[in-house]
Amino acid sequence: GSVSTKSLSHLLGQCGLLPRNAHEHKMVNELLEIFEVDQDGSLSFDKFLRIVKEVRTFRTMQAEEELHAAFSRYDRDNSGALSGEEIGSLLADAKLQPRSRKEQQEFAFIIRSADTDRSGLIDFEEFQILARRIEERKRTLECEAEIERALCNGFSEGQLCDLRHVFSLLD
């Protein structure tokens, strides 16, 4: 089987890989040239899989570069590791400053669990773990706030799930 190149954007979107900017659109178009779209404008499944792999690899490299830049931005003393104060700046910038004793304990646990060598400092490898856990925490907080808003507007959690699904299809 094959798919039309016009369907490619939709399929990449279904995989969570829709190009987010002009640079990524250009890269996808270059990949279409490299993988030689059939004369009828279609793409074999094998070629589609290879394009998905390339886009995922590019996104992974891009994310790692962004993490390196973020790490360097917070590593103010250029020690190669983040201190508690530098992590505090990161949390403040991410708008995740603990507002209660429970949140303080939760973030202390997240930081301790990322500090795999128990040095009290977060090196880049540990920073990758910390960044993922912070992002997960942000998503959890956003989800909890979304549920609260939905309930305040008279929707059940089930209805919210249905609406979220429909919204994501249209987004």
Short mmCIF file of C-alpha atoms in Angstrom, two decimals:
data_model
loop_
_atom_site.label_atom_id
_atom_site.label_comp_id
_atom_site.label_asym_id
_atom_site.label_seq_id
_atom_site.Cartn_x
_atom_site.Cartn_y
_atom_site.Cartn_z
CA GLY A 1 0.00 0.00 0.00
CA SER A 2 0.85 3.62 -0.26
CA VAL A 3 -0.36 7.02 0.89
CA SER A 4 -0.50 10.32 -0.89
CA THR A 5 2.00 12.98 0.08
CA LYS A 6 -1.02 15.16 0.84
CA SER A 7 -1.90 12.71 3.63
CA LEU A 8 1.62 12.85 5.02
CA SER A 9 0.96 15.87 7.24
CA HIS A 10 -2.12 14.20 8.71
CA LEU A 11 -0.20 10.97 9.34
CA LEU A 12 2.73 12.80 10.93
CA GLY A 13 0.21 14.63 13.10
CA GLN A 14 -1.27 11.31 14.21
CA CYS A 15 2.24 10.25 15.23
CA GLY A 16 2.78 13.50 17.12
CA LEU A 17 5.39 14.58 14.59
CA LEU A 18 3.66 17.37 12.69
CA PRO A 19 6.24 19.98 11.64
CA ARG A 20 6.15 22.85 14.13
CA ASN A 21 8.01 25.49 12.16
CA ALA A 22 9.35 26.41 8.72
CA HIS A 23 12.64 24.61 9.36
CA GLU A 24 10.84 21.33 10.10
CA HIS A 25 8.56 21.76 7.05
CA LYS A 26 11.67 22.21 4.91
CA MET A 27 13.24 19.09 6.41
CA VAL A 28 10.13 16.99 5.64
CA ASN A 29 10.11 18.28 2.05
CA GLU A 30 13.81 17.40 1.72
CA LEU A 31 13.07 13.92 3.07
CA LEU A 32 10.35 13.51 0.43
CA GLU A 33 12.95 14.32 -2.24
CA ILE A 34 15.52 11.95 -0.70
CA PHE A 35 13.06 9.05 -0.41
CA GLU A 36 11.77 9.65 -3.94
CA VAL A 37 8.02 10.02 -3.95
CA ASP A 38 6.40 7.86 -6.61
CA GLN A 39 5.38 9.58 -9.86
CA ASP A 40 1.72 9.54 -8.84
CA GLY A 41 2.59 11.53 -5.68
CA SER A 42 2.32 8.54 -3.38
CA LEU A 43 4.64 7.22 -0.72
CA SER A 44 5.13 3.55 0.18
CA PHE A 45 4.65 2.47 3.77
CA ASP A 46 8.36 1.61 4.00
CA LYS A 47 9.31 5.13 2.89
CA PHE A 48 6.79 6.61 5.32
CA LEU A 49 8.39 4.65 8.17
CA ARG A 50 11.84 5.89 7.13
CA ILE A 51 10.58 9.50 7.11
CA VAL A 52 9.02 9.03 10.56
CA LYS A 53 12.33 7.63 11.83
CA GLU A 54 14.25 10.62 10.44
CA VAL A 55 11.81 13.14 11.92
CA ARG A 56 11.96 11.40 15.32
CA THR A 57 15.78 11.36 15.21
CA PHE A 58 15.82 15.05 14.33
CA ARG A 59 13.40 15.89 17.15
CA THR A 60 15.47 13.87 19.63
CA MET A 61 18.65 15.69 18.64
CA GLN A 62 16.86 19.03 18.77
CA ALA A 63 15.49 18.27 22.25
CA GLU A 64 18.94 17.30 23.49
CA GLU A 65 20.41 20.55 22.13
CA GLU A 66 17.66 22.50 23.88
CA LEU A 67 18.37 20.63 27.13
CA HIS A 68 22.10 21.38 26.82
CA ALA A 69 21.29 25.07 26.31
CA ALA A 70 18.94 25.09 29.31
CA PHE A 71 21.50 23.29 31.47
CA SER A 72 24.18 25.81 30.51
CA ARG A 73 21.81 28.70 31.22
CA TYR A 74 21.19 27.48 34.79
CA ASP A 75 24.77 26.32 35.44
CA ARG A 76 25.81 29.88 36.27
CA ASP A 77 29.14 28.92 37.83
CA ASN A 78 30.02 26.64 34.88
CA SER A 79 30.78 23.78 37.27
CA GLY A 80 29.12 21.17 35.08
CA ALA A 81 26.49 20.54 37.76
CA LEU A 82 23.50 22.40 39.14
CA SER A 83 23.38 23.38 42.80
CA GLY A 84 20.20 23.64 44.84
CA GLU A 85 20.11 27.40 44.21
CA GLU A 86 20.47 26.91 40.45
CA ILE A 87 17.69 24.29 40.50
CA GLY A 88 15.55 26.77 42.45
CA SER A 89 15.99 29.25 39.59
CA LEU A 90 14.95 26.58 37.11
CA LEU A 91 11.79 25.80 39.09
CA ALA A 92 10.96 29.50 39.41
CA ASP A 93 11.36 30.03 35.66
CA ALA A 94 9.16 26.99 35.01
CA LYS A 95 6.57 28.55 37.34
CA LEU A 96 6.83 25.53 39.62
CA GLN A 97 7.79 27.17 42.88
CA PRO A 98 6.40 25.05 45.70
CA ARG A 99 3.41 26.79 47.30
CA SER A 100 2.88 24.41 50.19
CA ARG A 101 4.87 22.15 52.46
CA LYS A 102 3.53 19.16 50.52
CA GLU A 103 4.77 20.63 47.21
CA GLN A 104 8.17 21.38 48.78
CA GLN A 105 8.45 17.74 49.81
CA GLU A 106 7.30 16.57 46.40
CA PHE A 107 9.90 18.67 44.56
CA ALA A 108 12.61 17.66 47.03
CA PHE A 109 11.76 14.04 46.24
CA ILE A 110 11.84 14.70 42.45
CA ILE A 111 15.26 16.34 42.77
CA ARG A 112 16.67 13.63 45.07
CA SER A 113 15.43 10.88 42.77
CA ALA A 114 17.11 12.56 39.77
CA ASP A 115 20.39 12.87 41.73
CA THR A 116 21.42 9.29 40.96
CA ASP A 117 24.97 9.63 42.32
CA ARG A 118 23.70 11.25 45.56
CA SER A 119 26.20 14.13 45.21
CA GLY A 120 23.66 16.82 46.04
CA LEU A 121 24.34 18.29 42.59
CA ILE A 122 22.62 17.61 39.28
CA ASP A 123 24.95 16.89 36.34
CA PHE A 124 23.71 16.93 32.73
CA GLU A 125 22.73 13.26 32.66
CA GLU A 126 20.72 13.75 35.85
CA PHE A 127 19.35 17.02 34.46
CA GLN A 128 17.74 15.09 31.60
CA ILE A 129 15.90 12.95 34.16
CA LEU A 130 14.98 16.03 36.22
CA ALA A 131 13.72 17.92 33.16
CA ARG A 132 11.48 15.00 32.17
CA ARG A 133 10.06 14.72 35.69
CA ILE A 134 9.47 18.47 35.88
CA GLU A 135 7.66 18.34 32.54
CA GLU A 136 5.55 15.43 33.80
CA ARG A 137 4.71 17.41 36.94
CA LYS A 138 3.71 20.44 34.85
CA ARG A 139 1.41 18.26 32.72
CA THR A 140 -0.13 16.79 35.86
CA LEU A 141 -0.80 20.25 37.29
CA GLU A 142 -2.28 21.41 33.97
CA CYS A 143 -4.50 18.34 33.84
CA GLU A 144 -5.69 18.88 37.42
CA ALA A 145 -6.48 22.53 36.64
CA GLU A 146 -8.32 21.48 33.47
CA ILE A 147 -10.43 18.99 35.43
CA GLU A 148 -11.23 21.62 38.03
CA ARG A 149 -12.30 24.13 35.34
CA ALA A 150 -14.43 21.48 33.61
CA LEU A 151 -16.16 20.50 36.86
CA CYS A 152 -16.80 24.17 37.69
CA ASN A 153 -18.44 24.53 34.26
CA GLY A 154 -20.75 21.58 34.82
CA PHE A 155 -18.90 18.89 32.85
CA SER A 156 -18.13 15.43 34.21
CA GLU A 157 -14.63 13.95 33.95
CA GLY A 158 -15.96 11.56 31.27
CA GLN A 159 -17.33 14.45 29.25
CA LEU A 160 -14.01 16.25 29.66
CA CYS A 161 -12.18 13.22 28.23
CA ASP A 162 -14.54 13.15 25.25
CA LEU A 163 -14.13 16.89 24.66
CA ARG A 164 -10.33 16.65 25.04
CA HIS A 165 -10.26 13.87 22.42
CA VAL A 166 -12.37 15.85 19.96
CA PHE A 167 -10.29 18.98 20.58
CA SER A 168 -7.03 17.10 19.94
CA LEU A 169 -8.41 15.79 16.64
CA LEU A 170 -9.19 19.32 15.53
CA ASP A 171 -5.99 20.90 16.87
#
